[in-house]
Tab-separated table of C-alpha atoms in Angstrom:
chain	number	residue	atom	x	y	z
A	28	MET	CA	-21.762	23.067	39.735
A	29	GLU	CA	-22.642	19.834	41.743
A	30	GLY	CA	-22.155	17.892	38.067
A	31	THR	CA	-18.708	19.715	37.668
A	32	THR	CA	-17.661	18.688	42.127
A	33	GLY	CA	-18.882	14.825	40.898
A	34	ALA	CA	-16.537	14.677	38.195
A	35	ARG	CA	-13.662	15.969	39.731
A	36	LYS	CA	-14.521	13.293	42.669
A	37	ARG	CA	-14.780	10.358	40.666
A	38	GLN	CA	-11.455	11.440	38.907
A	39	ARG	CA	-9.543	11.698	41.861
A	40	ILE	CA	-10.996	8.113	43.194
A	41	ALA	CA	-10.036	7.038	39.843
A	42	SER	CA	-6.393	8.393	40.470
A	43	ALA	CA	-6.299	7.059	44.066
A	44	ALA	CA	-7.611	3.026	43.110
A	45	THR	CA	-4.545	3.101	40.507
A	46	ALA	CA	-2.230	4.899	41.665
A	47	TYR	CA	-0.641	1.834	43.279
A	48	ILE	CA	-0.572	-0.189	39.748
A	49	PRO	CA	3.113	0.197	37.682
A	50	ASP	CA	2.584	2.558	34.619
A	51	ASP	CA	4.693	0.248	32.559
A	52	VAL	CA	1.601	-2.130	33.922
A	53	ILE	CA	-1.295	-0.015	32.835
A	54	ARG	CA	0.333	0.412	29.038
A	55	ASP	CA	0.728	-3.170	28.758
A	56	ILE	CA	-3.131	-3.503	29.082
A	57	LEU	CA	-3.979	-0.880	27.236
A	58	LEU	CA	-2.062	-2.118	24.236
A	59	ARG	CA	-3.670	-4.605	24.219
A	60	LEU	CA	-7.797	-2.935	24.023
A	61	PRO	CA	-9.370	-1.454	20.698
A	62	SER	CA	-9.198	1.566	20.134
A	63	ARG	CA	-12.324	2.748	20.686
A	64	SER	CA	-11.607	1.768	25.006
A	65	VAL	CA	-8.354	3.190	24.841
A	66	LEU	CA	-10.229	6.660	24.028
A	67	ARG	CA	-12.521	5.934	27.058
A	68	PHE	CA	-10.140	4.737	29.313
A	69	ARG	CA	-7.688	8.010	28.429
A	70	ALA	CA	-10.469	9.994	30.174
A	71	VAL	CA	-10.167	8.049	34.127
A	72	CYS	CA	-7.068	9.745	35.284
A	73	LYS	CA	-4.367	12.129	34.108
A	74	ALA	CA	-1.954	9.140	33.931
A	75	TRP	CA	-3.864	7.144	32.146
A	76	LEU	CA	-4.309	9.934	29.047
A	77	ARG	CA	-0.474	10.770	29.683
A	78	ILE	CA	0.215	6.886	28.127
A	79	ALA	CA	-2.503	6.876	25.721
A	80	SER	CA	-1.343	10.211	24.462
A	81	ASP	CA	2.200	9.043	23.627
A	82	PRO	CA	2.846	8.548	19.758
A	83	LYS	CA	5.298	5.371	20.711
A	84	PHE	CA	1.807	3.882	22.396
A	85	ALA	CA	0.101	4.406	18.879
A	86	LEU	CA	2.605	2.602	16.801
A	87	GLU	CA	2.823	-0.160	19.063
A	88	HIS	CA	-1.140	-0.465	19.939
A	89	HIS	CA	-1.351	-0.059	16.433
A	90	ARG	CA	1.155	-3.057	15.335
A	91	ARG	CA	-0.826	-4.989	17.898
A	92	GLN	CA	-3.648	-5.051	16.249
A	93	PRO	CA	-5.452	-7.831	14.279
A	94	SER	CA	-6.162	-7.024	11.298
A	95	LEU	CA	-9.919	-7.593	10.585
A	96	PRO	CA	-12.343	-8.643	7.788
A	97	LEU	CA	-14.613	-5.855	7.517
A	98	VAL	CA	-18.629	-6.821	6.508
A	99	SER	CA	-20.873	-3.993	5.063
A	100	PHE	CA	-25.216	-4.238	5.207
A	101	LEU	CA	-28.333	-2.349	5.483
A	102	ARG	CA	-30.882	-2.193	8.554
A	103	GLY	CA	-33.729	-0.289	7.158
A	104	GLY	CA	-37.406	0.413	7.716
A	105	ALA	CA	-36.854	3.510	10.128
A	106	VAL	CA	-38.771	6.570	9.296
A	107	ASP	CA	-37.045	10.098	9.733
A	108	GLY	CA	-38.521	13.491	10.850
A	109	LYS	CA	-39.313	14.199	6.888
A	110	GLY	CA	-41.414	10.983	7.122
A	111	VAL	CA	-39.055	9.187	4.492
A	112	ASP	CA	-38.242	5.651	4.254
A	113	ALA	CA	-34.550	5.684	5.382
A	114	VAL	CA	-31.708	2.811	6.020
A	115	ASP	CA	-28.314	2.519	7.965
A	116	PHE	CA	-26.048	2.112	6.108
A	117	CYS	CA	-23.774	-0.305	8.287
A	118	VAL	CA	-19.589	-1.172	8.189
A	119	GLU	CA	-18.367	-3.499	11.120
A	120	ALA	CA	-14.818	-5.625	11.496
A	121	LEU	CA	-15.386	-8.988	12.791
A	122	ASP	CA	-12.406	-10.242	14.823
A	123	LEU	CA	-12.287	-13.586	14.146
A	124	ARG	CA	-10.354	-14.676	17.276
A	125	THR	CA	-13.028	-13.705	19.836
A	126	ASP	CA	-16.411	-13.481	17.202
A	127	ASP	CA	-17.000	-10.020	17.736
A	128	PHE	CA	-18.185	-7.453	16.098
A	129	ARG	CA	-16.705	-3.844	15.813
A	130	SER	CA	-18.811	-1.006	14.424
A	131	VAL	CA	-16.140	0.789	11.660
A	132	VAL	CA	-18.828	3.062	9.285
A	133	ARG	CA	-22.716	4.071	9.774
A	134	PHE	CA	-25.186	6.507	8.081
A	135	THR	CA	-28.942	7.065	7.885
A	136	ASP	CA	-30.260	7.751	4.443
A	137	THR	CA	-32.342	7.045	1.644
A	138	ASN	CA	-31.339	3.900	0.105
A	139	GLU	CA	-30.942	5.618	-3.235
A	140	ARG	CA	-27.869	7.612	-1.107
A	141	CYS	CA	-26.723	5.012	0.518
A	142	GLY	CA	-26.120	3.291	-2.512
A	143	ARG	CA	-23.499	6.001	-3.852
A	144	PHE	CA	-21.525	5.015	-0.186
A	145	GLY	CA	-18.156	2.645	-1.798
A	146	ILE	CA	-15.042	1.401	-0.098
A	147	HIS	CA	-12.171	1.457	-1.819
A	148	GLY	CA	-9.026	0.382	-0.325
A	149	SER	CA	-7.580	0.384	3.564
A	150	CYS	CA	-4.353	0.695	4.863
A	151	ASP	CA	-2.318	1.255	8.233
A	152	GLY	CA	-5.572	1.788	9.585
A	153	LEU	CA	-7.190	4.356	7.512
A	154	LEU	CA	-9.790	3.945	5.215
A	155	LEU	CA	-10.607	5.262	1.027
A	156	LEU	CA	-13.960	5.994	0.994
A	157	SER	CA	-16.672	7.241	-1.886
A	158	PHE	CA	-20.185	8.899	-1.159
A	159	ASP	CA	-21.540	11.393	-3.935
A	160	ASP	CA	-18.657	11.140	-6.385
A	161	ARG	CA	-16.352	12.599	-3.537
A	162	LEU	CA	-13.330	10.811	-2.323
A	163	TYR	CA	-12.181	10.707	1.513
A	164	VAL	CA	-9.348	9.204	3.393
A	165	CYS	CA	-10.887	8.222	6.945
A	166	ASN	CA	-9.825	7.163	10.517
A	167	PRO	CA	-12.314	5.188	11.661
A	168	ALA	CA	-10.810	5.096	15.146
A	169	THR	CA	-10.514	8.510	15.875
A	170	HIS	CA	-13.502	9.736	13.177
A	171	GLN	CA	-11.015	12.250	11.448
A	172	TRP	CA	-11.214	12.495	7.721
A	173	THR	CA	-9.792	14.268	4.320
A	174	ARG	CA	-10.989	14.578	1.409
A	175	LEU	CA	-9.188	13.866	-1.831
A	176	PRO	CA	-9.043	15.492	-5.192
A	177	THR	CA	-11.833	14.454	-7.653
A	178	PRO	CA	-10.872	12.066	-9.691
A	179	LEU	CA	-10.410	12.185	-13.577
A	180	ASN	CA	-13.718	11.388	-16.194
A	181	SER	CA	-13.904	7.551	-17.312
A	182	SER	CA	-11.294	6.659	-14.623
A	183	ARG	CA	-11.170	3.336	-12.372
A	184	PHE	CA	-9.747	3.498	-8.771
A	185	ALA	CA	-6.693	0.698	-8.681
A	186	GLY	CA	-5.182	0.986	-5.106
A	187	PHE	CA	-4.422	2.784	-1.794
A	188	TYR	CA	-1.344	2.781	-0.095
A	189	ARG	CA	1.383	4.497	1.878
A	190	HIS	CA	4.514	5.724	0.000
A	191	ASP	CA	7.281	5.240	2.607
A	192	HIS	CA	10.021	7.848	1.278
A	193	THR	CA	7.367	11.019	2.382
A	194	GLY	CA	4.736	9.030	4.300
A	195	GLU	CA	2.015	10.454	2.222
A	196	TYR	CA	-0.935	8.181	2.021
A	197	ARG	CA	-1.735	7.774	-2.339
A	198	ALA	CA	-4.551	6.713	-4.380
A	199	LEU	CA	-3.686	4.680	-7.696
A	200	PHE	CA	-5.707	5.276	-10.565
A	201	TYR	CA	-6.309	4.074	-14.033
A	202	ARG	CA	-7.608	6.460	-16.829
A	203	GLY	CA	-8.842	4.380	-20.135
A	204	SER	CA	-10.072	6.569	-22.482
A	205	TRP	CA	-9.420	10.257	-23.850
A	206	PRO	CA	-7.316	12.089	-23.461
A	207	GLY	CA	-5.588	8.415	-23.672
A	208	SER	CA	-4.933	5.836	-20.930
A	209	ASP	CA	-2.501	5.827	-18.105
A	210	TYR	CA	-2.371	5.696	-14.312
A	211	TYR	CA	-2.416	8.638	-12.268
A	212	ILE	CA	-2.020	8.979	-8.510
A	213	LEU	CA	-3.466	11.797	-6.040
A	214	VAL	CA	-2.216	12.577	-2.606
A	215	ALA	CA	-4.047	12.425	0.564
A	216	ASP	CA	-3.033	16.405	1.629
A	217	SER	CA	-2.828	17.848	-1.803
A	218	ARG	CA	-5.138	19.492	-3.940
A	219	LYS	CA	-3.833	18.169	-7.440
A	220	GLY	CA	-3.185	14.731	-8.694
A	221	ARG	CA	-0.159	13.681	-11.520
A	222	GLY	CA	-0.068	10.953	-14.174
A	223	ILE	CA	2.730	7.836	-14.501
A	224	GLY	CA	1.798	6.382	-17.850
A	225	LEU	CA	1.518	2.967	-18.347
A	226	PRO	CA	3.513	-0.207	-17.712
A	227	SER	CA	6.587	-0.998	-20.159
A	228	GLU	CA	6.200	-1.590	-23.436
A	229	LYS	CA	7.533	-5.125	-22.651
A	230	ASP	CA	5.027	-5.605	-20.218
A	231	VAL	CA	2.090	-3.449	-21.282
A	232	TYR	CA	0.515	-6.493	-23.910
A	233	LYS	CA	-0.001	-8.569	-20.363
A	234	PHE	CA	-2.026	-5.512	-18.759
A	235	LYS	CA	-4.071	-4.025	-21.348
A	236	GLU	CA	-6.533	-3.080	-19.195
A	237	ALA	CA	-6.954	-1.688	-15.405
A	238	PRO	CA	-6.165	-4.494	-13.240
A	239	SER	CA	-9.635	-6.147	-10.807
A	240	GLY	CA	-10.378	-6.571	-7.388
A	241	PRO	CA	-8.300	-4.992	-4.185
A	242	PRO	CA	-4.605	-5.258	-4.296
A	243	ALA	CA	-2.317	-6.398	-1.580
A	244	LEU	CA	0.070	-4.526	-0.409
A	245	HIS	CA	3.956	-6.336	0.261
A	246	ARG	CA	7.110	-4.905	-0.084
A	247	GLY	CA	6.217	-1.668	-0.625
A	248	SER	CA	4.360	-3.149	-3.517
A	249	LEU	CA	0.874	-3.184	-4.718
A	250	HIS	CA	-0.096	-7.100	-6.364
A	251	TRP	CA	-3.706	-7.303	-7.382
A	252	PRO	CA	-5.249	-10.885	-8.043
A	253	PRO	CA	-4.347	-12.772	-11.106
A	254	GLN	CA	-6.003	-11.571	-14.292
A	255	GLN	CA	-7.818	-13.707	-16.350
A	256	TRP	CA	-5.877	-12.296	-20.128
A	257	GLU	CA	-2.076	-13.448	-20.451
A	258	ASN	CA	-1.370	-16.931	-18.185
A	259	HIS	CA	-3.239	-15.033	-15.387
A	260	TYR	CA	-0.058	-12.634	-14.718
A	261	ILE	CA	-0.279	-11.138	-11.212
A	262	LEU	CA	0.274	-7.331	-11.974
A	263	VAL	CA	2.885	-5.833	-9.300
A	264	PHE	CA	3.406	-1.848	-9.226
A	265	ASN	CA	6.140	-0.673	-7.206
A	266	THR	CA	5.211	2.260	-5.101
A	267	VAL	CA	8.898	3.825	-5.081
A	268	THR	CA	10.016	3.802	-8.412
A	269	GLU	CA	6.437	3.723	-9.580
A	270	VAL	CA	7.289	1.509	-12.002
A	271	PHE	CA	4.934	-1.868	-13.542
A	272	ARG	CA	5.826	-5.830	-13.552
A	273	GLY	CA	4.012	-9.299	-13.952
A	274	LEU	CA	4.488	-11.891	-10.963
A	275	LEU	CA	3.787	-15.278	-11.890
A	276	PRO	CA	0.966	-17.206	-10.207
A	277	PRO	CA	0.327	-19.898	-8.001
A	278	PRO	CA	0.713	-23.538	-10.381
A	279	VAL	CA	-2.679	-24.206	-9.692
A	280	ILE	CA	-5.526	-21.811	-11.222
A	281	ARG	CA	-8.855	-21.468	-9.485
A	282	LYS	CA	-12.042	-19.452	-10.712
A	283	HIS	CA	-12.055	-16.975	-7.800
A	284	MET	CA	-8.324	-15.988	-6.565
A	285	SER	CA	-7.998	-13.428	-3.897
A	286	LEU	CA	-4.395	-11.696	-2.891
A	287	LEU	CA	-3.598	-10.166	0.912
A	288	GLU	CA	-0.872	-9.901	2.816
A	289	MET	CA	-0.533	-13.048	6.181
A	290	GLU	CA	2.398	-12.345	8.590
A	291	ASN	CA	4.275	-10.474	6.604
A	292	ASN	CA	3.747	-12.894	3.273
A	293	LEU	CA	2.310	-12.963	0.308
A	294	THR	CA	-0.843	-15.137	-0.116
A	295	ILE	CA	-3.444	-16.599	-2.514
A	296	PHE	CA	-6.944	-17.575	-1.174
A	297	SER	CA	-8.250	-19.800	-3.826
A	298	CYS	CA	-11.364	-21.282	-4.742
A	299	GLY	CA	-13.820	-23.372	-7.342
A	300	GLU	CA	-17.245	-22.464	-8.418
A	301	ASP	CA	-18.769	-24.518	-6.285
A	302	VAL	CA	-16.851	-23.397	-2.785
A	303	THR	CA	-16.426	-26.946	-1.423
A	304	MET	CA	-12.585	-26.845	-1.338
A	305	VAL	CA	-10.363	-23.673	-0.031
A	306	GLU	CA	-6.660	-23.392	-0.712
A	307	LEU	CA	-4.480	-21.109	0.971
A	308	TRP	CA	-1.135	-20.077	-1.052
A	309	LEU	CA	1.767	-19.023	-0.029
A	310	LEU	CA	4.902	-17.288	-2.096
A	311	GLN	CA	7.314	-18.782	-0.346
A	312	ASP	CA	10.179	-17.442	-2.301
A	313	TYR	CA	9.039	-13.933	-3.588
A	314	GLU	CA	12.709	-13.541	-5.586
A	315	ASN	CA	11.959	-16.931	-7.353
A	316	GLN	CA	8.620	-16.603	-7.462
A	317	LYS	CA	8.091	-19.717	-5.976
A	318	TRP	CA	4.512	-20.594	-4.404
A	319	ILE	CA	3.572	-23.474	-2.226
A	320	CYS	CA	0.265	-24.732	-0.889
A	321	LYS	CA	-0.220	-24.410	3.109
A	322	HIS	CA	-3.382	-25.102	3.653
A	323	ARG	CA	-6.407	-26.902	1.919
A	324	ILE	CA	-9.568	-27.334	3.525
A	325	GLU	CA	-12.847	-29.200	2.636
A	326	LEU	CA	-16.455	-27.636	3.295
A	327	PRO	CA	-18.967	-29.550	4.337
A	328	ALA	CA	-20.948	-30.005	0.990
A	329	MET	CA	-24.248	-29.919	1.659
A	330	LYS	CA	-24.403	-26.767	3.131
A	331	VAL	CA	-22.544	-24.500	0.399
A	332	SER	CA	-21.939	-26.396	-3.191
A	333	THR	CA	-25.233	-25.234	-4.171
A	334	TYR	CA	-24.428	-21.811	-3.687
A	335	ARG	CA	-22.577	-20.006	-6.313
A	336	PHE	CA	-21.031	-16.274	-6.914
A	337	LYS	CA	-19.592	-13.621	-9.444
A	338	GLU	CA	-17.315	-11.597	-6.824
A	339	PRO	CA	-15.687	-13.798	-4.309
A	340	TRP	CA	-14.351	-10.885	-2.199
A	341	HIS	CA	-18.102	-9.894	-1.496
A	342	VAL	CA	-19.393	-13.545	0.169
A	343	PHE	CA	-16.120	-15.251	1.444
A	344	PHE	CA	-12.819	-14.033	3.357
A	345	MET	CA	-9.869	-16.679	4.555
A	346	SER	CA	-7.143	-16.154	6.918
A	347	GLU	CA	-5.254	-18.018	9.498
A	348	GLU	CA	-7.998	-17.952	11.909
A	349	GLY	CA	-10.414	-19.476	9.634
A	350	ILE	CA	-12.755	-19.006	6.569
A	351	VAL	CA	-15.704	-16.929	6.769
A	352	LEU	CA	-18.809	-17.387	4.380
A	353	VAL	CA	-22.091	-15.971	3.575
A	354	ASN	CA	-24.524	-18.278	3.347
A	355	PRO	CA	-27.772	-17.773	0.999
A	356	GLN	CA	-29.619	-17.387	4.042
A	357	GLN	CA	-27.897	-13.867	4.940
A	358	LYS	CA	-25.835	-15.935	7.745
A	359	LEU	CA	-22.198	-15.521	8.233
A	360	LEU	CA	-20.169	-18.952	8.853
A	361	HIS	CA	-17.185	-19.001	10.695
A	362	TYR	CA	-15.277	-21.984	9.690
A	363	ASP	CA	-12.125	-22.994	11.386
A	364	ILE	CA	-8.423	-24.024	9.489
A	365	ASN	CA	-10.232	-27.531	9.620
A	366	GLY	CA	-13.315	-26.955	7.914
A	367	ASP	CA	-15.386	-27.420	11.025
A	368	LEU	CA	-18.038	-24.790	11.958
A	369	ARG	CA	-16.896	-22.167	14.633
A	370	GLU	CA	-20.118	-19.948	14.685
A	371	SER	CA	-22.597	-18.830	12.745
A	372	PHE	CA	-24.085	-15.477	12.692
A	373	ARG	CA	-27.877	-14.147	11.599
A	374	CYS	CA	-27.382	-10.675	9.804
A	375	ASP	CA	-29.897	-8.412	11.360
A	376	GLY	CA	-30.173	-6.461	8.047
A	377	CYS	CA	-30.114	-7.082	4.337
A	378	HIS	CA	-27.223	-6.976	1.296
A	379	LEU	CA	-24.939	-8.337	3.355
A	380	LYS	CA	-21.210	-8.513	1.975
A	381	ILE	CA	-17.453	-9.625	3.290
A	382	THR	CA	-15.453	-7.190	1.436
A	383	LEU	CA	-11.670	-8.112	1.143
A	384	TYR	CA	-10.091	-5.040	2.935
A	385	THR	CA	-9.041	-5.584	6.175
A	386	LEU	CA	-9.064	-2.795	8.655
A	387	LYS	CA	-5.820	-2.922	11.366
A	388	GLU	CA	-7.115	0.180	13.694
A	389	SER	CA	-4.858	3.009	14.259
A	390	LEU	CA	-4.597	6.227	16.856
A	391	ILE	CA	-1.462	7.065	14.971
A	392	ARG	CA	-1.874	11.224	14.254
A	393	HIS	CA	-1.714	12.667	11.416
A	394	ARG	CA	-0.350	15.927	9.646
A	395	PHE	CA	-2.801	15.712	7.102
A	396	PHE	CA	-6.310	15.573	9.829
A	397	GLU	CA	-4.829	17.997	11.584
A	398	MET	CA	-4.540	20.352	8.539
A	399	GLN	CA	-8.876	19.641	7.590
A	400	ASN	CA	-10.579	22.374	8.040
A	401	ASN	CA	-14.133	21.106	8.795
A	402	VAL	CA	-15.544	24.550	8.488
A	403	GLY	CA	-15.944	25.568	4.727
A	404	ASP	CA	-17.901	26.717	2.583
A	405	GLY	CA	-20.157	23.389	1.220
A	406	GLU	CA	-16.721	21.808	-0.373
A	407	ASP	CA	-15.584	20.377	3.171
A	408	GLU	CA	-19.103	19.736	5.337
A	409	PRO	CA	-18.060	15.849	7.189
A	410	PRO	CA	-19.050	13.050	5.159
A	411	PRO	CA	-21.974	11.397	7.281
A	412	PHE	CA	-19.575	7.794	7.618
A	413	PHE	CA	-19.752	7.989	11.396
A	414	TRP	CA	-23.458	9.128	12.380
A	415	GLY	CA	-24.480	7.429	15.090
A	416	LEU	CA	-21.571	6.301	15.948
């Protein structure tokens, strides 16, 4: 009884302290905060709860959030209750404006089971994650989740996106074996998938295999990094018409090229084998497929020239806020847009990786999360992505 009385007293004090602050000022302050802080401050008083629970607030808050690169690593050595060595699998978002980290995903399990985890896509604050051969659409900000149908055998994930006409969140897959090669789609609030065929005959010779590398969603279409066959064309999938086509790459082809959307433009960051120089190419004229080199940055050769890698999205990320690189000592190095070292972070774990996926936090409510039955027959048990958070 005393605990309840104390809580009510603290709430009255908080309400009195904030009563003279106009609602629009409170709203503007909350809009500038990360999702986790907004969720905590909703408990201050009824007025703050009302402001932060407004759907229009959620939309504006999501619009203002930065797109943060995701970093993953393992932190191990712990022993669970059964005496078995366990590790923490951690995914964190790095805010390049403040050089701060935000926890996104974490769970403790054996090293073998942590190896079954994967990040496959990011869209509108939602992540497409896999664990134990199951696919989940999750919102890290609200810890909500739902399952996708089980992919077909011999399938490869291709992309994750929002279908504008229906509002559905869909996952695109490529199946390259019997009973035939084709693309097909799974929907977050459905238990069934459907096939959509292959690119047209005039383009199929350019794209004989599934695209590699994470795609960028721009103008309602998925764009994959330049493919190494047939003149490094960029494969484009229109998510409305569900038609594939090809797009010309930048005039300069580098060993490593990755796509992303930046300030409503399609961009490519690229580098050679030794990572001593990185470039940011911008598709200035989308209709006429004309690229310009917006930034060309030289990095300190003595620090990174000997570091070679096969998968650039695991060790390298670039945006308008600068460049993030993982060096051989498992450090995160943040260079500014001029190539000067701004910050250095030592990882307190192992297997440090940067994914090309970014997270733009969202408090928007989705119907398929509300419909999720979290108590089931074992098929819908909550995934372990948010343990320890």
